[in-house]
Amino acid sequence: MSLEKDFGHRQAGVVADPFVVHDVGLSEVPLAVQYLASFIMAVMATAIAAGFDRYEAIPNLSLTYVLPVVISSVAFGIGPALLCALLGALAYNFFFTEPRFSLAVADTANIWAIALLFIVGCITSAIASTRRRDAAELDRYRRREEKLQIYARQMIAAVSAREATSLTRSALVSLFQAPVVVIRAGKDDHLKIEGEGNLSSMEAEAARTAMTSQSIVNGGVYPFDESRFDFWPAQSSTNRAVVIGVAFDPERRPANPDATVGMMGLVLAATIDRCNA
């Protein structure tokens, strides 16, 4: 089994992608579809409420619109849920308060009912969305930890510096879903690149700077503002300089990747030392 496959498929009880959240959320659905689904749920709630209202007057008919708000917030997030809450308040006002089929409100009590319906919808959607976001963060954290456990076990079993380098690159690609390079300094200052083979001259210079300064060099920042990669040094005790580069998507960059990449750099350097001892 290839190293890429080790981190790309379920292994030892770990799912394929650590950043995929397997809940009822449908956040990957196009935004237009999310809002359309919320609109349809509000229409369905109106039809159900109309069915009840046709045969018997129900004092809490407005609560019919709370359920689609909850479903929308859990499935899609706060934006579509707020739309569902707004549509519910307007529909309740238009179809079920006097004068009917008008947005005017004759009874002051109905004004409060409409306002409370919208407020309850907003609060419900905010709570459900926050809960969903927290669950997603916990899920990502657990999957990352499981991936790192697989990485640690494989690094313990690694028998060569090349294997350790490939394992590290594969693990980082799986964790961050971004291009990764692992660069080792060879003889005559020649760079041995594992992964991305077409580094620009500026990216190669950024990697050398990270090696010599033993400090993190960020891409997109002067003097390496055209570099796609951030570089982390991993200095081994045998003076075999190694750097890890990750080209994050600016829109999906993790909040604090330094701890994860730095830890994996230490493991890589220790494994290289062991293999070359």
mmCIF file of C-alpha atoms in Angstrom:
data_model
loop_
_atom_site.group_PDB
_atom_site.id
_atom_site.type_symbol
_atom_site.label_atom_id
_atom_site.label_comp_id
_atom_site.label_asym_id
_atom_site.label_seq_id
_atom_site.Cartn_x
_atom_site.Cartn_y
_atom_site.Cartn_z
ATOM 1 C CA MET A 1 0.000 0.000 0.000
ATOM 2 C CA SER A 2 1.386 3.417 -0.952
ATOM 3 C CA LEU A 3 2.030 6.139 1.536
ATOM 4 C CA GLU A 4 -0.608 8.338 -0.045
ATOM 5 C CA LYS A 5 -3.124 5.526 0.286
ATOM 6 C CA ASP A 6 -2.237 5.056 3.946
ATOM 7 C CA PHE A 7 -3.453 8.569 4.688
ATOM 8 C CA GLY A 8 -6.161 8.712 2.034
ATOM 9 C CA HIS A 9 -8.350 5.812 3.153
ATOM 10 C CA ARG A 10 -9.829 4.470 6.347
ATOM 11 C CA GLN A 11 -7.155 2.829 8.421
ATOM 12 C CA ALA A 12 -7.071 1.754 12.074
ATOM 13 C CA GLY A 13 -10.527 3.238 12.578
ATOM 14 C CA VAL A 14 -9.643 6.646 11.075
ATOM 15 C CA VAL A 15 -11.741 8.157 8.328
ATOM 16 C CA ALA A 16 -10.268 9.378 5.058
ATOM 17 C CA ASP A 17 -10.433 13.136 5.426
ATOM 18 C CA PRO A 18 -9.848 14.806 8.797
ATOM 19 C CA PHE A 19 -11.605 17.993 7.732
ATOM 20 C CA VAL A 20 -14.834 16.350 6.558
ATOM 21 C CA VAL A 21 -17.529 16.569 9.209
ATOM 22 C CA HIS A 22 -19.893 13.623 9.056
ATOM 23 C CA ASP A 23 -22.988 15.143 10.589
ATOM 24 C CA VAL A 24 -26.356 16.198 9.229
ATOM 25 C CA GLY A 25 -24.854 19.456 7.993
ATOM 26 C CA LEU A 26 -24.987 20.152 4.291
ATOM 27 C CA SER A 27 -22.546 23.050 4.227
ATOM 28 C CA GLU A 28 -20.962 21.814 0.989
ATOM 29 C CA VAL A 29 -24.258 22.258 -0.875
ATOM 30 C CA PRO A 30 -24.225 25.403 -3.084
ATOM 31 C CA LEU A 31 -25.393 28.470 -1.222
ATOM 32 C CA ALA A 32 -28.285 29.077 -3.639
ATOM 33 C CA VAL A 33 -29.563 25.555 -2.991
ATOM 34 C CA GLN A 34 -29.353 26.093 0.781
ATOM 35 C CA TYR A 35 -31.481 29.245 0.604
ATOM 36 C CA LEU A 36 -33.898 27.613 -1.831
ATOM 37 C CA ALA A 37 -34.328 24.647 0.518
ATOM 38 C CA SER A 38 -35.009 27.041 3.417
ATOM 39 C CA PHE A 39 -37.599 28.851 1.297
ATOM 40 C CA ILE A 40 -39.296 25.545 0.426
ATOM 41 C CA MET A 41 -39.406 24.532 4.100
ATOM 42 C CA ALA A 42 -41.066 27.856 4.973
ATOM 43 C CA VAL A 43 -43.644 27.266 2.209
ATOM 44 C CA MET A 44 -44.310 23.741 3.489
ATOM 45 C CA ALA A 45 -44.768 25.061 7.038
ATOM 46 C CA THR A 46 -47.286 27.586 5.696
ATOM 47 C CA ALA A 47 -49.198 24.821 3.898
ATOM 48 C CA ILE A 48 -49.296 22.708 7.078
ATOM 49 C CA ALA A 49 -50.416 25.679 9.173
ATOM 50 C CA ALA A 50 -53.109 26.487 6.606
ATOM 51 C CA GLY A 51 -54.337 22.909 6.786
ATOM 52 C CA PHE A 52 -54.754 23.116 10.564
ATOM 53 C CA ASP A 53 -56.249 26.610 10.434
ATOM 54 C CA ARG A 54 -58.858 25.546 7.890
ATOM 55 C CA TYR A 55 -60.554 23.119 10.263
ATOM 56 C CA GLU A 56 -59.814 24.515 13.708
ATOM 57 C CA ALA A 57 -58.400 27.689 15.182
ATOM 58 C CA ILE A 58 -55.094 26.933 16.890
ATOM 59 C CA PRO A 59 -53.763 29.607 19.296
ATOM 60 C CA ASN A 60 -50.083 28.679 18.862
ATOM 61 C CA LEU A 61 -50.112 28.292 15.094
ATOM 62 C CA SER A 62 -46.982 30.426 14.783
ATOM 63 C CA LEU A 63 -44.937 27.636 16.392
ATOM 64 C CA THR A 64 -45.341 25.698 13.150
ATOM 65 C CA TYR A 65 -42.608 27.889 11.702
ATOM 66 C CA VAL A 66 -40.046 27.090 14.409
ATOM 67 C CA LEU A 67 -39.331 23.553 13.197
ATOM 68 C CA PRO A 68 -38.141 24.537 9.687
ATOM 69 C CA VAL A 69 -35.887 27.168 11.285
ATOM 70 C CA VAL A 70 -34.264 24.500 13.471
ATOM 71 C CA ILE A 71 -33.869 22.114 10.531
ATOM 72 C CA SER A 72 -32.390 24.850 8.356
ATOM 73 C CA SER A 73 -29.928 26.001 11.029
ATOM 74 C CA VAL A 74 -28.699 22.464 11.720
ATOM 75 C CA ALA A 75 -28.436 21.545 8.045
ATOM 76 C CA PHE A 76 -27.157 24.760 6.499
ATOM 77 C CA GLY A 77 -26.157 27.314 9.112
ATOM 78 C CA ILE A 78 -27.330 30.643 10.423
ATOM 79 C CA GLY A 79 -27.840 32.480 7.100
ATOM 80 C CA PRO A 80 -30.502 30.184 5.587
ATOM 81 C CA ALA A 81 -32.030 29.759 9.057
ATOM 82 C CA LEU A 82 -32.509 33.519 9.444
ATOM 83 C CA LEU A 83 -34.143 33.625 6.018
ATOM 84 C CA CYS A 84 -36.482 30.851 7.118
ATOM 85 C CA ALA A 85 -37.319 32.763 10.308
ATOM 86 C CA LEU A 86 -38.033 35.962 8.377
ATOM 87 C CA LEU A 87 -40.204 34.169 5.834
ATOM 88 C CA GLY A 88 -42.074 32.439 8.646
ATOM 89 C CA ALA A 89 -42.832 35.711 10.408
ATOM 90 C CA LEU A 90 -44.004 37.337 7.170
ATOM 91 C CA ALA A 91 -46.101 34.330 6.153
ATOM 92 C CA TYR A 92 -47.759 34.120 9.556
ATOM 93 C CA ASN A 93 -48.563 37.833 9.370
ATOM 94 C CA PHE A 94 -49.868 37.648 5.806
ATOM 95 C CA PHE A 95 -51.959 34.476 5.998
ATOM 96 C CA PHE A 96 -53.049 34.028 9.602
ATOM 97 C CA THR A 97 -53.497 37.434 11.265
ATOM 98 C CA GLU A 98 -56.291 39.905 10.700
ATOM 99 C CA PRO A 99 -56.676 41.508 8.223
ATOM 100 C CA ARG A 100 -55.671 38.415 6.250
ATOM 101 C CA PHE A 101 -53.726 38.595 3.000
ATOM 102 C CA SER A 102 -52.168 41.844 4.106
ATOM 103 C CA LEU A 103 -49.035 42.763 5.999
ATOM 104 C CA ALA A 104 -51.051 45.181 8.098
ATOM 105 C CA VAL A 105 -51.783 44.064 11.655
ATOM 106 C CA ALA A 106 -55.027 45.047 13.311
ATOM 107 C CA ASP A 107 -54.464 43.479 16.723
ATOM 108 C CA THR A 108 -51.530 44.613 18.855
ATOM 109 C CA ALA A 109 -51.240 41.112 20.301
ATOM 110 C CA ASN A 110 -50.487 39.781 16.840
ATOM 111 C CA ILE A 111 -47.621 42.253 16.476
ATOM 112 C CA TRP A 112 -46.015 40.719 19.532
ATOM 113 C CA ALA A 113 -46.703 37.215 18.224
ATOM 114 C CA ILE A 114 -44.985 38.019 14.923
ATOM 115 C CA ALA A 115 -42.047 39.691 16.655
ATOM 116 C CA LEU A 116 -41.649 36.817 19.102
ATOM 117 C CA LEU A 117 -41.804 34.309 16.232
ATOM 118 C CA PHE A 118 -38.914 36.065 14.500
ATOM 119 C CA ILE A 119 -36.931 36.430 17.752
ATOM 120 C CA VAL A 120 -37.430 32.778 18.649
ATOM 121 C CA GLY A 121 -36.373 31.830 15.127
ATOM 122 C CA CYS A 122 -33.208 33.942 15.403
ATOM 123 C CA ILE A 123 -32.280 32.561 18.834
ATOM 124 C CA THR A 124 -32.989 28.989 17.787
ATOM 125 C CA SER A 125 -30.956 29.298 14.612
ATOM 126 C CA ALA A 126 -28.040 30.913 16.481
ATOM 127 C CA ILE A 127 -27.982 28.180 19.141
ATOM 128 C CA ALA A 128 -28.247 25.363 16.609
ATOM 129 C CA SER A 129 -25.591 26.881 14.360
ATOM 130 C CA THR A 130 -23.220 27.404 17.286
ATOM 131 C CA ARG A 131 -23.748 23.830 18.403
ATOM 132 C CA ARG A 132 -23.110 22.570 14.893
ATOM 133 C CA ARG A 133 -19.934 24.647 14.580
ATOM 134 C CA ASP A 134 -18.638 23.414 17.936
ATOM 135 C CA ALA A 135 -19.351 19.810 16.955
ATOM 136 C CA ALA A 136 -17.526 20.341 13.673
ATOM 137 C CA GLU A 137 -14.481 21.761 15.482
ATOM 138 C CA LEU A 138 -14.423 18.828 17.891
ATOM 139 C CA ASP A 139 -14.759 16.403 15.001
ATOM 140 C CA ARG A 140 -11.843 18.017 13.159
ATOM 141 C CA TYR A 141 -9.726 17.926 16.318
ATOM 142 C CA ARG A 142 -10.399 14.226 16.882
ATOM 143 C CA ARG A 143 -9.654 13.323 13.289
ATOM 144 C CA ARG A 144 -6.423 15.309 13.365
ATOM 145 C CA GLU A 145 -5.329 13.494 16.516
ATOM 146 C CA GLU A 146 -6.093 10.127 14.916
ATOM 147 C CA LYS A 147 -4.101 11.071 11.829
ATOM 148 C CA LEU A 148 -1.159 12.093 13.984
ATOM 149 C CA GLN A 149 -1.296 8.776 15.824
ATOM 150 C CA ILE A 150 -1.070 6.916 12.513
ATOM 151 C CA TYR A 151 1.824 9.161 11.501
ATOM 152 C CA ALA A 152 3.698 8.507 14.753
ATOM 153 C CA ARG A 153 3.316 4.729 14.428
ATOM 154 C CA GLN A 154 4.527 4.764 10.833
ATOM 155 C CA MET A 155 7.490 6.979 11.664
ATOM 156 C CA ILE A 156 8.535 4.556 14.411
ATOM 157 C CA ALA A 157 8.598 1.815 11.779
ATOM 158 C CA ALA A 158 10.383 3.917 9.126
ATOM 159 C CA VAL A 159 13.725 2.453 8.043
ATOM 160 C CA SER A 160 15.127 5.242 5.876
ATOM 161 C CA ALA A 161 15.242 9.013 5.685
ATOM 162 C CA ARG A 162 13.471 8.882 2.328
ATOM 163 C CA GLU A 163 10.602 6.863 3.786
ATOM 164 C CA ALA A 164 10.317 9.233 6.744
ATOM 165 C CA THR A 165 10.260 12.218 4.401
ATOM 166 C CA SER A 166 7.540 10.664 2.246
ATOM 167 C CA LEU A 167 5.466 9.737 5.286
ATOM 168 C CA THR A 168 5.698 13.272 6.641
ATOM 169 C CA ARG A 169 4.688 14.839 3.355
ATOM 170 C CA SER A 170 1.750 12.435 2.916
ATOM 171 C CA ALA A 171 0.519 13.083 6.447
ATOM 172 C CA LEU A 172 0.667 16.851 5.994
ATOM 173 C CA VAL A 173 -1.168 16.674 2.671
ATOM 174 C CA SER A 174 -3.877 14.626 4.367
ATOM 175 C CA LEU A 175 -4.110 16.986 7.330
ATOM 176 C CA PHE A 176 -4.142 20.305 5.488
ATOM 177 C CA GLN A 177 -5.388 19.334 2.009
ATOM 178 C CA ALA A 178 -2.694 21.573 0.523
ATOM 179 C CA PRO A 179 0.532 21.138 -1.501
ATOM 180 C CA VAL A 180 3.447 20.132 0.719
ATOM 181 C CA VAL A 181 7.188 19.915 0.127
ATOM 182 C CA VAL A 182 9.866 18.459 2.360
ATOM 183 C CA ILE A 183 13.317 19.749 1.464
ATOM 184 C CA ARG A 184 16.638 18.359 2.645
ATOM 185 C CA ALA A 185 19.997 20.008 2.093
ATOM 186 C CA GLY A 186 22.327 17.786 0.091
ATOM 187 C CA LYS A 187 25.950 18.100 -0.875
ATOM 188 C CA ASP A 188 27.150 21.371 -2.370
ATOM 189 C CA ASP A 189 24.057 23.089 -0.970
ATOM 190 C CA HIS A 190 21.859 21.149 -3.391
ATOM 191 C CA LEU A 191 18.223 20.893 -2.316
ATOM 192 C CA LYS A 192 16.551 17.474 -2.354
ATOM 193 C CA ILE A 193 12.867 18.173 -2.822
ATOM 194 C CA GLU A 194 10.160 15.671 -1.916
ATOM 195 C CA GLY A 195 6.798 16.589 -3.390
ATOM 196 C CA GLU A 196 6.507 19.797 -5.388
ATOM 197 C CA GLY A 197 9.198 19.700 -8.054
ATOM 198 C CA ASN A 198 8.818 23.124 -9.601
ATOM 199 C CA LEU A 199 9.628 25.555 -6.830
ATOM 200 C CA SER A 200 10.269 29.065 -8.016
ATOM 201 C CA SER A 201 13.623 30.687 -7.351
ATOM 202 C CA MET A 202 12.027 32.831 -4.643
ATOM 203 C CA GLU A 203 10.509 29.760 -2.954
ATOM 204 C CA ALA A 204 13.849 27.959 -3.062
ATOM 205 C CA GLU A 205 15.488 31.019 -1.517
ATOM 206 C CA ALA A 206 12.802 31.134 1.180
ATOM 207 C CA ALA A 207 13.515 27.484 1.976
ATOM 208 C CA ARG A 208 17.248 28.184 2.249
ATOM 209 C CA THR A 209 16.542 31.124 4.544
ATOM 210 C CA ALA A 210 14.452 28.902 6.821
ATOM 211 C CA MET A 211 17.306 26.355 6.886
ATOM 212 C CA THR A 212 20.030 28.824 7.748
ATOM 213 C CA SER A 213 18.052 30.996 10.170
ATOM 214 C CA GLN A 214 16.222 28.069 11.808
ATOM 215 C CA SER A 215 13.084 30.178 11.905
ATOM 216 C CA ILE A 216 9.725 30.085 10.198
ATOM 217 C CA VAL A 217 9.571 31.881 6.867
ATOM 218 C CA ASN A 218 6.067 32.857 5.769
ATOM 219 C CA GLY A 219 5.066 33.090 2.136
ATOM 220 C CA GLY A 220 3.250 36.116 0.819
ATOM 221 C CA VAL A 221 5.265 38.380 3.117
ATOM 222 C CA TYR A 222 8.217 40.574 2.115
ATOM 223 C CA PRO A 223 10.847 39.670 1.017
ATOM 224 C CA PHE A 224 9.165 36.423 -0.104
ATOM 225 C CA ASP A 225 5.838 37.946 -1.051
ATOM 226 C CA GLU A 226 5.583 35.814 -4.206
ATOM 227 C CA SER A 227 6.251 32.523 -2.434
ATOM 228 C CA ARG A 228 3.294 30.142 -2.180
ATOM 229 C CA PHE A 229 4.834 28.201 0.701
ATOM 230 C CA ASP A 230 5.328 28.789 4.379
ATOM 231 C CA PHE A 231 8.518 27.011 5.524
ATOM 232 C CA TRP A 232 9.256 25.443 8.903
ATOM 233 C CA PRO A 233 12.794 24.289 9.794
ATOM 234 C CA ALA A 234 13.452 20.831 11.281
ATOM 235 C CA GLN A 235 17.087 20.770 12.326
ATOM 236 C CA SER A 236 18.479 17.315 13.052
ATOM 237 C CA SER A 237 21.331 16.665 15.461
ATOM 238 C CA THR A 238 23.477 15.417 12.570
ATOM 239 C CA ASN A 239 23.255 18.869 10.948
ATOM 240 C CA ARG A 240 21.170 17.571 8.057
ATOM 241 C CA ALA A 241 19.039 20.650 7.474
ATOM 242 C CA VAL A 242 15.406 19.947 6.640
ATOM 243 C CA VAL A 243 12.502 22.288 6.017
ATOM 244 C CA ILE A 244 8.811 21.612 5.544
ATOM 245 C CA GLY A 245 6.812 23.824 3.218
ATOM 246 C CA VAL A 246 3.030 24.064 3.017
ATOM 247 C CA ALA A 247 1.173 26.118 0.399
ATOM 248 C CA PHE A 248 -2.037 27.009 2.192
ATOM 249 C CA ASP A 249 -5.080 28.276 0.370
ATOM 250 C CA PRO A 250 -5.408 31.834 1.787
ATOM 251 C CA GLU A 251 -9.154 31.318 2.229
ATOM 252 C CA ARG A 252 -8.743 28.008 4.102
ATOM 253 C CA ARG A 253 -5.595 28.609 6.095
ATOM 254 C CA PRO A 254 -5.755 27.068 9.599
ATOM 255 C CA ALA A 255 -5.666 29.497 12.479
ATOM 256 C CA ASN A 256 -2.456 28.127 14.013
ATOM 257 C CA PRO A 257 -0.602 25.493 11.953
ATOM 258 C CA ASP A 258 2.777 26.153 13.636
ATOM 259 C CA ALA A 259 2.283 23.682 16.492
ATOM 260 C CA THR A 260 1.263 20.791 14.221
ATOM 261 C CA VAL A 261 3.917 21.350 11.559
ATOM 262 C CA GLY A 262 6.600 22.087 14.159
ATOM 263 C CA MET A 263 5.851 18.869 16.042
ATOM 264 C CA MET A 264 5.942 16.821 12.837
ATOM 265 C CA GLY A 265 9.213 18.506 11.921
ATOM 266 C CA LEU A 266 10.726 17.378 15.224
ATOM 267 C CA VAL A 267 9.538 13.812 14.615
ATOM 268 C CA LEU A 268 10.948 13.896 11.088
ATOM 269 C CA ALA A 269 14.328 15.201 12.244
ATOM 270 C CA ALA A 270 14.537 12.587 15.012
ATOM 271 C CA THR A 271 13.645 9.809 12.574
ATOM 272 C CA ILE A 272 16.256 10.978 10.064
ATOM 273 C CA ASP A 273 18.867 11.005 12.838
ATOM 274 C CA ARG A 274 17.895 7.486 13.831
ATOM 275 C CA CYS A 275 17.997 6.190 10.258
ATOM 276 C CA ASN A 276 21.409 7.761 9.632
ATOM 277 C CA ALA A 277 22.962 6.839 12.955
#
